[in-house]
Coordinates of C-alpha atoms in Angstrom, one line a residue:
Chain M
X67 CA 0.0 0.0 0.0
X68 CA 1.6 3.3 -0.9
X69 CA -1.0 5.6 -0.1
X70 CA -3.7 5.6 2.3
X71 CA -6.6 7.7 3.2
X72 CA -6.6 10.2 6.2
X73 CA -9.3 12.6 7.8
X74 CA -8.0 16.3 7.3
X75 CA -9.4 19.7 7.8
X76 CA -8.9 21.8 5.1
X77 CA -8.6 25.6 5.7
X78 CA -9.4 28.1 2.3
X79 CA -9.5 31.3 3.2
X80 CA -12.8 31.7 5.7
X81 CA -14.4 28.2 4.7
X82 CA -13.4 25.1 6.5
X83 CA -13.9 21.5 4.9
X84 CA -13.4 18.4 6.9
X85 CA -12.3 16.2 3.9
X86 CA -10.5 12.3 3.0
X87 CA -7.1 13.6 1.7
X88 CA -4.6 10.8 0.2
X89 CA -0.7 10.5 2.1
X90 CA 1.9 8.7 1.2
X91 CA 2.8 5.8 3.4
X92 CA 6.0 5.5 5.8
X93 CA 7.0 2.7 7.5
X94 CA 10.6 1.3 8.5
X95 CA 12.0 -1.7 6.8
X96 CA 14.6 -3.7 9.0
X97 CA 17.3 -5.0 6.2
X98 CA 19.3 -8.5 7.9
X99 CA 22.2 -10.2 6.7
X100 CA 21.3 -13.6 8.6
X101 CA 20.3 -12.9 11.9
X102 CA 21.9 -9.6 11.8
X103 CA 19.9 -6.3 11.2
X104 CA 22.6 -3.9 8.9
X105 CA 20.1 -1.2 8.4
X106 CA 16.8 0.3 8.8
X107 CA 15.3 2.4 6.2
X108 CA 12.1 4.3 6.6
X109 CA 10.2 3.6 2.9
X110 CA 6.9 3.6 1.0
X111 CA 5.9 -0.4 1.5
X112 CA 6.1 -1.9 -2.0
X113 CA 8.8 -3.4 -4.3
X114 CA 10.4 -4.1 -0.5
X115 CA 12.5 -7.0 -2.6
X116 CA 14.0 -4.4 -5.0
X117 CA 14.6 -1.8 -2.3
X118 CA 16.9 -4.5 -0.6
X119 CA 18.7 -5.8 -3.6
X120 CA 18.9 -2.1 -5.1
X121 CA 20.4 -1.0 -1.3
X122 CA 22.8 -4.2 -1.1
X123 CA 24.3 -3.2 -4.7
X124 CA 24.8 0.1 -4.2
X125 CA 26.2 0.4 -0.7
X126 CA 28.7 -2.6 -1.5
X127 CA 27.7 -4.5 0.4
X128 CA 26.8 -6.9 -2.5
X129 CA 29.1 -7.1 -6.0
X130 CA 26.4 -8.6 -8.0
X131 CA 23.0 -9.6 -7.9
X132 CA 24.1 -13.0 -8.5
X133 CA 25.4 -13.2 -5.1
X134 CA 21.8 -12.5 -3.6
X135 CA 20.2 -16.0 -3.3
X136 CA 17.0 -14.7 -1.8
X137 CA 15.1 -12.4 -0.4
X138 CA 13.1 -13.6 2.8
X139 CA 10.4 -11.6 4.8
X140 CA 10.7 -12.2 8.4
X141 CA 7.4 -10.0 8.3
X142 CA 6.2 -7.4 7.6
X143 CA 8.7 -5.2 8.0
X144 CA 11.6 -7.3 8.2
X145 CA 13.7 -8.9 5.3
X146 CA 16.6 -11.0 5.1
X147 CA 18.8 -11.4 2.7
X148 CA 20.3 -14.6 2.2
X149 CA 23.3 -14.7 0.3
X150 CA 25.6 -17.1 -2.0
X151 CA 28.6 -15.8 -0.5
X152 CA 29.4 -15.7 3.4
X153 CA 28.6 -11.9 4.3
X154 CA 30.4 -11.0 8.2
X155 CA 27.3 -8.4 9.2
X156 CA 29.1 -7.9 11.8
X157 CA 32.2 -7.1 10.5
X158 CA 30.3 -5.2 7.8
X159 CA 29.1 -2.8 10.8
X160 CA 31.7 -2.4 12.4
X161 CA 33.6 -1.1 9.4
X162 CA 31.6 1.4 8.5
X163 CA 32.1 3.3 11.8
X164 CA 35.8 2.4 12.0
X165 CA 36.3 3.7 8.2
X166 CA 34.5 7.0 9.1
X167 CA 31.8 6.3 6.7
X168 CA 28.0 5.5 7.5
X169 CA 27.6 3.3 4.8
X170 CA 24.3 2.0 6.3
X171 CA 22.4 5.2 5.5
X172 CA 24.2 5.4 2.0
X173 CA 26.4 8.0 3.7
X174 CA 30.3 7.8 3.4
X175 CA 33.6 10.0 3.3
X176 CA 34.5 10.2 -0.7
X177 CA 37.7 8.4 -0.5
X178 CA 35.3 5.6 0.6
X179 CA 33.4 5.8 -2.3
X180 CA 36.2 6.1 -5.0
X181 CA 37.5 3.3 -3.5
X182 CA 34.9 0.8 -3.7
X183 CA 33.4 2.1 -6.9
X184 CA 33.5 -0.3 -9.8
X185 CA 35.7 0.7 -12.4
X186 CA 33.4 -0.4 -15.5
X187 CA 32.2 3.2 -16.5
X188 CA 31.6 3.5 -19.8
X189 CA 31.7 7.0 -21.5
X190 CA 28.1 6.2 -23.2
X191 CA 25.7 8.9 -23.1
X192 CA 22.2 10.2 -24.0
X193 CA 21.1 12.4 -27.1
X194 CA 19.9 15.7 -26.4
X195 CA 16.5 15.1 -28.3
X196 CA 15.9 11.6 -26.3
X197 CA 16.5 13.3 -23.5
X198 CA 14.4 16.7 -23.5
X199 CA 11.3 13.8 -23.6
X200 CA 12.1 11.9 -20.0
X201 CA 10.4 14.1 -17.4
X202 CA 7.0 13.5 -19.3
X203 CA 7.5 9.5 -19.8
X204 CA 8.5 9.4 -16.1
X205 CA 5.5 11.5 -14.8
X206 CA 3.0 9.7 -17.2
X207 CA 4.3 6.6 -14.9
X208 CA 4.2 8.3 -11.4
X209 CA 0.7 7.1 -10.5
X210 CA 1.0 7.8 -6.3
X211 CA 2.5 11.2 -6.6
X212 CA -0.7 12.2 -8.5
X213 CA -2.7 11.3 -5.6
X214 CA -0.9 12.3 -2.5
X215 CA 2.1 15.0 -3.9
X216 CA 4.5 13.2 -1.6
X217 CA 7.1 10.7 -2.7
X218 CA 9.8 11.4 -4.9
X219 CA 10.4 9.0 -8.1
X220 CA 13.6 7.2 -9.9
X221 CA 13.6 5.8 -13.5
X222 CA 15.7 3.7 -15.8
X223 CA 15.5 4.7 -19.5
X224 CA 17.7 3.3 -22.1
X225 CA 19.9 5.4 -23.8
X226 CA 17.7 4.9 -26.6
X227 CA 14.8 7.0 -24.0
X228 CA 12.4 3.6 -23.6
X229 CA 11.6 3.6 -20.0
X230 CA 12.3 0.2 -18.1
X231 CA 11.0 0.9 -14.7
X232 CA 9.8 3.8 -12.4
X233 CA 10.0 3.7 -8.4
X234 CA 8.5 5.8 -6.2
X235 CA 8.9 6.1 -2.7
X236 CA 9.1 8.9 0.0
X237 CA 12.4 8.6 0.1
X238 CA 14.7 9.9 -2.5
X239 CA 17.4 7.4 -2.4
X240 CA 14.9 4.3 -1.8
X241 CA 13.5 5.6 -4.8
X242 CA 16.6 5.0 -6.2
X243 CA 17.2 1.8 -5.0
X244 CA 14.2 0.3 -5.9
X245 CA 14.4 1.3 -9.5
X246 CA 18.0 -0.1 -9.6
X247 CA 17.0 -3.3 -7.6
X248 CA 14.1 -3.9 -10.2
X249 CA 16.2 -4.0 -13.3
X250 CA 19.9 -5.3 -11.9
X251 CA 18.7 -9.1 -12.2
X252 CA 18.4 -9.1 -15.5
X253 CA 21.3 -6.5 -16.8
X254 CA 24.4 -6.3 -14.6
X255 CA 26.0 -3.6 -14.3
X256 CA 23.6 -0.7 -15.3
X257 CA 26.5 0.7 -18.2
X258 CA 23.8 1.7 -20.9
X259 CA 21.2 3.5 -18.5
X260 CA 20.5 7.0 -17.8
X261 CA 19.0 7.2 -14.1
X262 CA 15.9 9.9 -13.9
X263 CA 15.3 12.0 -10.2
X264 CA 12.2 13.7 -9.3
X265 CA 13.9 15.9 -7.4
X266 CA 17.5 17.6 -6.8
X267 CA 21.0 15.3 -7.6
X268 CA 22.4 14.9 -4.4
X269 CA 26.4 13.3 -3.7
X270 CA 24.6 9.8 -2.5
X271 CA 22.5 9.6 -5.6
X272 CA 25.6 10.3 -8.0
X273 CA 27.3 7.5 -5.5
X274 CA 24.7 5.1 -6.3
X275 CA 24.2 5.7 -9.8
X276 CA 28.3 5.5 -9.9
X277 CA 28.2 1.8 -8.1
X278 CA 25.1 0.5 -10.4
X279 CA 27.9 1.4 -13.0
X280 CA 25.3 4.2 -14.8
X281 CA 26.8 7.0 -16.7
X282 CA 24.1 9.3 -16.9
X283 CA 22.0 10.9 -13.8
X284 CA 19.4 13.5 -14.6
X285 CA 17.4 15.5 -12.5
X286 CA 14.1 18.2 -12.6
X287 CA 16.3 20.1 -9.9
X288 CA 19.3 21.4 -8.7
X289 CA 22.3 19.3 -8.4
X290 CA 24.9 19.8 -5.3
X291 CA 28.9 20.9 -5.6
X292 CA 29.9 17.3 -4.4
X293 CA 27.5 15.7 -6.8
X294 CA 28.8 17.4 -9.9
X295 CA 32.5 16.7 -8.7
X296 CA 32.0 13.3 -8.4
X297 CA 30.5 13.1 -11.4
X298 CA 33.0 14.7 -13.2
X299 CA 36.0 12.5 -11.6
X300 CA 33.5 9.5 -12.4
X301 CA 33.3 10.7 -15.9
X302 CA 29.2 10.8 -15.8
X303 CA 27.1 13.2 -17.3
X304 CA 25.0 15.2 -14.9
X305 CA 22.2 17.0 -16.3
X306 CA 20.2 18.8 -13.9
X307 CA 16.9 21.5 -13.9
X308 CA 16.0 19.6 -16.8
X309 CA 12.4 21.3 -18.0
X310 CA 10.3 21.5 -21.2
X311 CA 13.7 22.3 -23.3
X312 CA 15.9 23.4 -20.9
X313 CA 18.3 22.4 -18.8
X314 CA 22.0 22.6 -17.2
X315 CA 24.6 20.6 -18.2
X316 CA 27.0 20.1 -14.8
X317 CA 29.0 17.7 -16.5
X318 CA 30.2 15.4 -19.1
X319 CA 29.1 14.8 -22.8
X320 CA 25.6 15.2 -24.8
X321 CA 25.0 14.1 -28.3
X322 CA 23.7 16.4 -30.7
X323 CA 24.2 18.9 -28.4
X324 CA 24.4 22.0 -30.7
X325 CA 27.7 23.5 -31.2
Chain Q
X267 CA 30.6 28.6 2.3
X268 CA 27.0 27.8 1.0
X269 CA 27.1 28.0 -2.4
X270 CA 29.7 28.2 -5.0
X271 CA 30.5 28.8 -8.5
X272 CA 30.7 26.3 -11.5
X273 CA 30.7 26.6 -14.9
X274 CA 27.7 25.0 -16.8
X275 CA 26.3 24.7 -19.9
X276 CA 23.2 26.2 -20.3
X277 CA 20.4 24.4 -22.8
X278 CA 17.5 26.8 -24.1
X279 CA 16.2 24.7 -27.0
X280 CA 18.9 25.0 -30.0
X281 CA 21.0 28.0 -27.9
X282 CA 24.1 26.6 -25.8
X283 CA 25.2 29.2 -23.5
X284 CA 28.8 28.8 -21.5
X285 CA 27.9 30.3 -17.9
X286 CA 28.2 30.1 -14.4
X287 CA 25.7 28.7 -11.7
X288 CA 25.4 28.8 -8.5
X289 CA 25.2 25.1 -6.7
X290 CA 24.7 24.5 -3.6
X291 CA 27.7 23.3 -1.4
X292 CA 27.3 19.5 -0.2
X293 CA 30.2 18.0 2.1
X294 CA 30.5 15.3 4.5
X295 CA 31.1 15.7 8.6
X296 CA 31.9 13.6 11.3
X297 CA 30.5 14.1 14.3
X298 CA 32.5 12.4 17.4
X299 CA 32.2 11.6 20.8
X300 CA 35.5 12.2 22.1
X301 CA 37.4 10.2 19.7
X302 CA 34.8 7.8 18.3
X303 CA 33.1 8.3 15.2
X304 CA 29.3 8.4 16.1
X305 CA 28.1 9.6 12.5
X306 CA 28.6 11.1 9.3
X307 CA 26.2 13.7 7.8
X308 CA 26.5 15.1 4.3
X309 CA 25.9 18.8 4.8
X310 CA 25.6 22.3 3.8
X311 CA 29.3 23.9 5.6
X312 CA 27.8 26.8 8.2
X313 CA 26.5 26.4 11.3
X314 CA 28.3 23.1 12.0
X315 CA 28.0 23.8 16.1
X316 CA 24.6 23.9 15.4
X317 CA 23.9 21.3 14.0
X318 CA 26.5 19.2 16.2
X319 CA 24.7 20.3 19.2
X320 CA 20.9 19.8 17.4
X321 CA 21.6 16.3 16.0
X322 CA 23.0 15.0 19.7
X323 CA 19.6 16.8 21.2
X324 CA 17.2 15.5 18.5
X325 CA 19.0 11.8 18.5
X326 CA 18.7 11.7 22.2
X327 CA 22.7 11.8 22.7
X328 CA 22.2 14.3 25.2
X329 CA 19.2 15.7 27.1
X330 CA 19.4 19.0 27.2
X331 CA 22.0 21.6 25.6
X332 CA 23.8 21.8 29.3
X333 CA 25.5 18.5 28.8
X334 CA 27.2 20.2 26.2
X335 CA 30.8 21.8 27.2
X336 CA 32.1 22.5 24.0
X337 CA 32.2 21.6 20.1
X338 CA 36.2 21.3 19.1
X339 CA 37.1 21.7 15.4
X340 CA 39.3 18.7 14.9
X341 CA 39.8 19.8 11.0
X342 CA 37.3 21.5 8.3
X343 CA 34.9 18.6 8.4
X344 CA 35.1 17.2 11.6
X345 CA 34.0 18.0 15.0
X346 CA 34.1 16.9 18.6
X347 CA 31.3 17.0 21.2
X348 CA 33.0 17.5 24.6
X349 CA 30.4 16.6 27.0
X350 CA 29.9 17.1 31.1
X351 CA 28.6 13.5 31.4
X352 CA 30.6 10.3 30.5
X353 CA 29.0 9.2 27.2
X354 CA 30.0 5.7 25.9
X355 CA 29.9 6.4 22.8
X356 CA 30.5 2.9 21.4
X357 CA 28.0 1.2 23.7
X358 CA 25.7 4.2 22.4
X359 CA 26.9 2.8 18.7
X360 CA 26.0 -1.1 19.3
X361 CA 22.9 -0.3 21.4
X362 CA 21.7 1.6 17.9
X363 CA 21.8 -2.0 16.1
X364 CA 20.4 -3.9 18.8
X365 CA 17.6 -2.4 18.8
X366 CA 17.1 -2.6 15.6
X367 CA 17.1 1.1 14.9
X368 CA 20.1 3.1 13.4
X369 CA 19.5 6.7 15.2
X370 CA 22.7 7.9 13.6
X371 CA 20.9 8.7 10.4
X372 CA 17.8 9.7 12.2
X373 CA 16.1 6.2 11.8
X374 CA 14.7 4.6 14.1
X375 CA 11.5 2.5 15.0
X376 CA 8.2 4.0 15.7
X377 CA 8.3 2.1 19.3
X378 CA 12.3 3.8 19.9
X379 CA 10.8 6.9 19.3
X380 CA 7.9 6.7 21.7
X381 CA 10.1 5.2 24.7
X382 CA 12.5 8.2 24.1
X383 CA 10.5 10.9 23.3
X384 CA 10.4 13.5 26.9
X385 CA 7.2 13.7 28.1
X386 CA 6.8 17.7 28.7
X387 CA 4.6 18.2 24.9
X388 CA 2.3 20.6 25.9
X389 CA -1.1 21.6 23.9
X390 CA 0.3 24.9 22.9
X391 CA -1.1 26.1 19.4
X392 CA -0.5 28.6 16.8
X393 CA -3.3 31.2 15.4
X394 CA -4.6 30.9 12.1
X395 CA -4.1 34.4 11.1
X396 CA -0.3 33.9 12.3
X397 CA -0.4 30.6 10.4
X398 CA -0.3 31.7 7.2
X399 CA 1.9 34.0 7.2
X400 CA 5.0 32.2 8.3
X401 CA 5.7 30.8 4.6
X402 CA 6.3 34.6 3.2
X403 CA 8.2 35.4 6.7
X404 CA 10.6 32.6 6.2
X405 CA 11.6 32.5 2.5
X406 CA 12.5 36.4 3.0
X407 CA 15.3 35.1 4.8
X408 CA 16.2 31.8 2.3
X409 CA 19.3 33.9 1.3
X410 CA 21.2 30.5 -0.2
X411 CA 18.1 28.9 -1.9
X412 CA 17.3 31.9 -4.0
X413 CA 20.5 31.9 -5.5
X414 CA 20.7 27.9 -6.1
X415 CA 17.4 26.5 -6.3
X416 CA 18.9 23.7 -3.8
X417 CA 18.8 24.3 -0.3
X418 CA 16.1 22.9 2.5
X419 CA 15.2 25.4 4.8
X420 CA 13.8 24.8 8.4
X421 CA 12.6 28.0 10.7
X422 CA 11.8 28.1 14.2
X423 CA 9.0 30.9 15.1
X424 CA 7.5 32.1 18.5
X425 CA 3.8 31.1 18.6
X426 CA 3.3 34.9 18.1
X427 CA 4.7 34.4 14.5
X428 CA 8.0 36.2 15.4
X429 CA 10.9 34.4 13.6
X430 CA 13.7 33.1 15.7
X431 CA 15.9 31.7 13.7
X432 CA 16.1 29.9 10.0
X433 CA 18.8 27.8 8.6
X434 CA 19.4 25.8 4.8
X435 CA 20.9 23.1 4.3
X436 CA 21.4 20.5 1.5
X437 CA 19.6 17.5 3.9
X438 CA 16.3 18.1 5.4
X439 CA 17.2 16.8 8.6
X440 CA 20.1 18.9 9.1
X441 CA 18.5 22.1 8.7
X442 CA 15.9 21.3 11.4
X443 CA 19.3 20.0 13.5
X444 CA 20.7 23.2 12.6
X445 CA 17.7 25.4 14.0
X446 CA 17.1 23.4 16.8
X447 CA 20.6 23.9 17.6
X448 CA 20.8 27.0 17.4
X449 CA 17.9 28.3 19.5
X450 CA 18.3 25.3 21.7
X451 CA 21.2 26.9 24.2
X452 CA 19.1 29.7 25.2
X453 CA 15.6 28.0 25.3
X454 CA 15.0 24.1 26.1
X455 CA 12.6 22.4 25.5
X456 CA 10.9 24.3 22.6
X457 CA 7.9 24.0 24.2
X458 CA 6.6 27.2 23.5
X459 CA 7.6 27.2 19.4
X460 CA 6.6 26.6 15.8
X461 CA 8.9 24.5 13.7
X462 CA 8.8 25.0 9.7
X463 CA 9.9 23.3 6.9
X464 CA 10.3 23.7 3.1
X465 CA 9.9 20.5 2.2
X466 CA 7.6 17.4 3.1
X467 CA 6.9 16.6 6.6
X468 CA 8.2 12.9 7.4
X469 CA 8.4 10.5 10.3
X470 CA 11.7 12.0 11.3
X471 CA 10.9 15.9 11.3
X472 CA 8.0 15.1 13.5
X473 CA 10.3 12.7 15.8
X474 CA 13.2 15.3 15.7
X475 CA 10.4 17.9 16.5
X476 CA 9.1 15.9 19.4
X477 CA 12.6 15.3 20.9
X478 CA 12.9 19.0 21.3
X479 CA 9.2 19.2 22.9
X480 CA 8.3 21.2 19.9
X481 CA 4.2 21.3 19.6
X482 CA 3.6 22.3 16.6
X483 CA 4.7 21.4 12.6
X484 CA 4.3 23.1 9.4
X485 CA 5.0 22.6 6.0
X486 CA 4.3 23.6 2.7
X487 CA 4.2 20.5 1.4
X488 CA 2.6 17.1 1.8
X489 CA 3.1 15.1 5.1
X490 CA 3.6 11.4 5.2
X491 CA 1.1 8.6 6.8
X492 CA 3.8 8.0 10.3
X493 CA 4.8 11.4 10.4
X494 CA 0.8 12.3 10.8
X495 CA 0.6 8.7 13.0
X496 CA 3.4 10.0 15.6
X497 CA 2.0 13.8 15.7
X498 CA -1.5 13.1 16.7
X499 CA -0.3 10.2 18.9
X500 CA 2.0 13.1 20.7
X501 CA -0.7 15.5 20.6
X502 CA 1.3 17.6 18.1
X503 CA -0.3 20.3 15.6
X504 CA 0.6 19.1 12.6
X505 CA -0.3 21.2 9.4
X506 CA 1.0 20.8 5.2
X507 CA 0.7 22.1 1.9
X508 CA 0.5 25.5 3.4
X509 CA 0.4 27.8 0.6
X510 CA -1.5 31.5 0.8
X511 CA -4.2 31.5 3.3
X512 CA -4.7 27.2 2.5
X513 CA -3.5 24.5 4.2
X514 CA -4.5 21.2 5.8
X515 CA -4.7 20.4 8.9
X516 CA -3.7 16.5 9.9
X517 CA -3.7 16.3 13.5
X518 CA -3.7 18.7 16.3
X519 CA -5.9 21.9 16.3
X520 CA -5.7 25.7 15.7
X521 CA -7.0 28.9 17.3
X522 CA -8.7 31.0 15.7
X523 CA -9.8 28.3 13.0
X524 CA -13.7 28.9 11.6
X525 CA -16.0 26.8 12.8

């Protein structure tokens, strides 16, 4: 469930309406490694397998998908991930404080990140026609954010611009996850994507973009000084305020870009 | 330094423009307990004490600002919480997992929350006619996010509609940490104030509001189902999409609100 109904009073001026008004749902999701709980992320239920595989792959703490043997729910808001490899959670925990970096919330120092980044970046990336057209094939897909105006959405086009998935969840990077967990089984690493944000282009989304291996992030909004840096070292294109026509190119290449 | 300088290229349907834009600035910090690590938050530079000293109030480090002796600059992006009471920090670091909630990042479960949370919430409310004015009052002083589009902005107000304090940030949370922490030396709780955001009211504005005894929560945009859950369970005000003289009210109540 991703939205539910809620009693509100809604004020307009002098008149006063007591009114059903949709809101996005929140709840926390316990990620375990075994018996081990590695993290708990407050998300929008739904796609809850995604959201782990997506978050296992882009904080490291998984190389591949293929080393994901299943996904189990211990309940409702509890999942395990069982793995093919032997994972030490707690080893895993205890080096994210000792290294500085909170990789559990997607937060780390850079040096972190530059070291554990794949190096498989390709220098593909996305023509200027193709992509003046994503914000209106990812909103045509953004069903909950219609209804409640709350929850941020990630997509996956193609360089080609054919959308294969759209997440959305009140939370910007599980958005992100999802959408990276929902296509990684089938194409691994993400080299020949271009990864879509509702919102602004923060470092942690260019870090997760970086570690799905995609080489192209484009936002609606603004993107942050660390973003665009490490985008730049990474060799991404970072196109951000992208609207109707316009847009701001923060770094990297565009084809047919005009001269 | 809040924003800075970069040079982008600027699309406009077939015109290409070489130009500089202002992006916001977006940089990791380590907070510590003497010299453990306790977390890493990627933030706006300014106002680090502040938000040292309102993260460790609003993550139920400490209780209230007096534990606080000082906040030491060990270099540019990491500082040191010198406290009057013995706080062991790494039993404060494992007890985070074992409960299965990661208040580091903010996260933590609903039930955490409620065994934490001080009990001194009064049933203080905000006027209507003060209401909706606090939107125009606080972007007046949104000095960074005017000139990057990419800033958060949290703002503390009297319940007389005065402002107190305002503070942007590229994280949500951190610019309510920042606020908090800045009014928090001379006033604790917040009983007697109005916290508002920017952005969407979540689970963990409303928790972070409630650690600080904060009554009341505004924001102009849409809250989520927990965040709504926790207010009205704490007897919180709890108000969204506030934009002119319209808004909804979720939980809590008003004075001066039509009948």
């Amino acid at each position: 469930m991703r939205s539910t109904e809620r009693e509100v009073v809604r004020f307009d001026g002098d008149t006063r309406s007591v009114t059903h008004d949709r809101v996005a749902v929140e709840e926390p999701l316990e990620l375990r490694i075994g018996d081990t709980p590695i993290a708990v992320v407050m998300r929008t239920p739904g796609d809850d397998a995604d959201l782990a595989l997506g978050f296992a792959l882009t904080e490291g703490i998984l190389l591949t998908p293929a080393e994901l043997e299943a996904v189990v729910a211990v309940d409702e808001n509890r999942l395990r991930l069982d793995t093919t490899k032997k994972i030490d959670a707690d080893r895993f925990r205890r080096n994210l404080y000792t290294s500085s970096s909170c990789g559990v919330c997607g937060k780390g120092s850079i040096d972190a990140v530059r070291m554990t980044m794949p190096p498989y970046l390709d220098r593909l990336t996305i023509d200027r026609s193709v992509l003046v057209e994503l914000p209106r094939r990812m909103r045509e897909r953004q069903t909950t954010f219609a209804e409640t105006g709350g929850l941020h959405a990630a997509a996956l086009f193609t360089m080609e611009g054919s959308l294969r998935a759209v997440r959305e969840d009140i939370g910007r990077h599980n958005a992100v996850d999802k959408v990276i967990g929902a296509v990684a089984t089938g194409d691994w690493p993400l080299t020949r994507y271009v990864l879509m944000v509702s919102g602004r282009i923060s470092f942690e989304i260019v870090q997760k973009a970086g570690m799905a291996g995609i080489p192209c992030v484009v936002g609606v909004s603004a993107a942050s000084s660390l973003a665009v840096e490490l985008g730049a070292e990474l060799g991404m294109t970072i196109v951000g305020f992208l609207r109707g026509r316009t847009f701001n190119l923060y770094a990297g290449l565009l084809k047919g870009a005009p001269g």
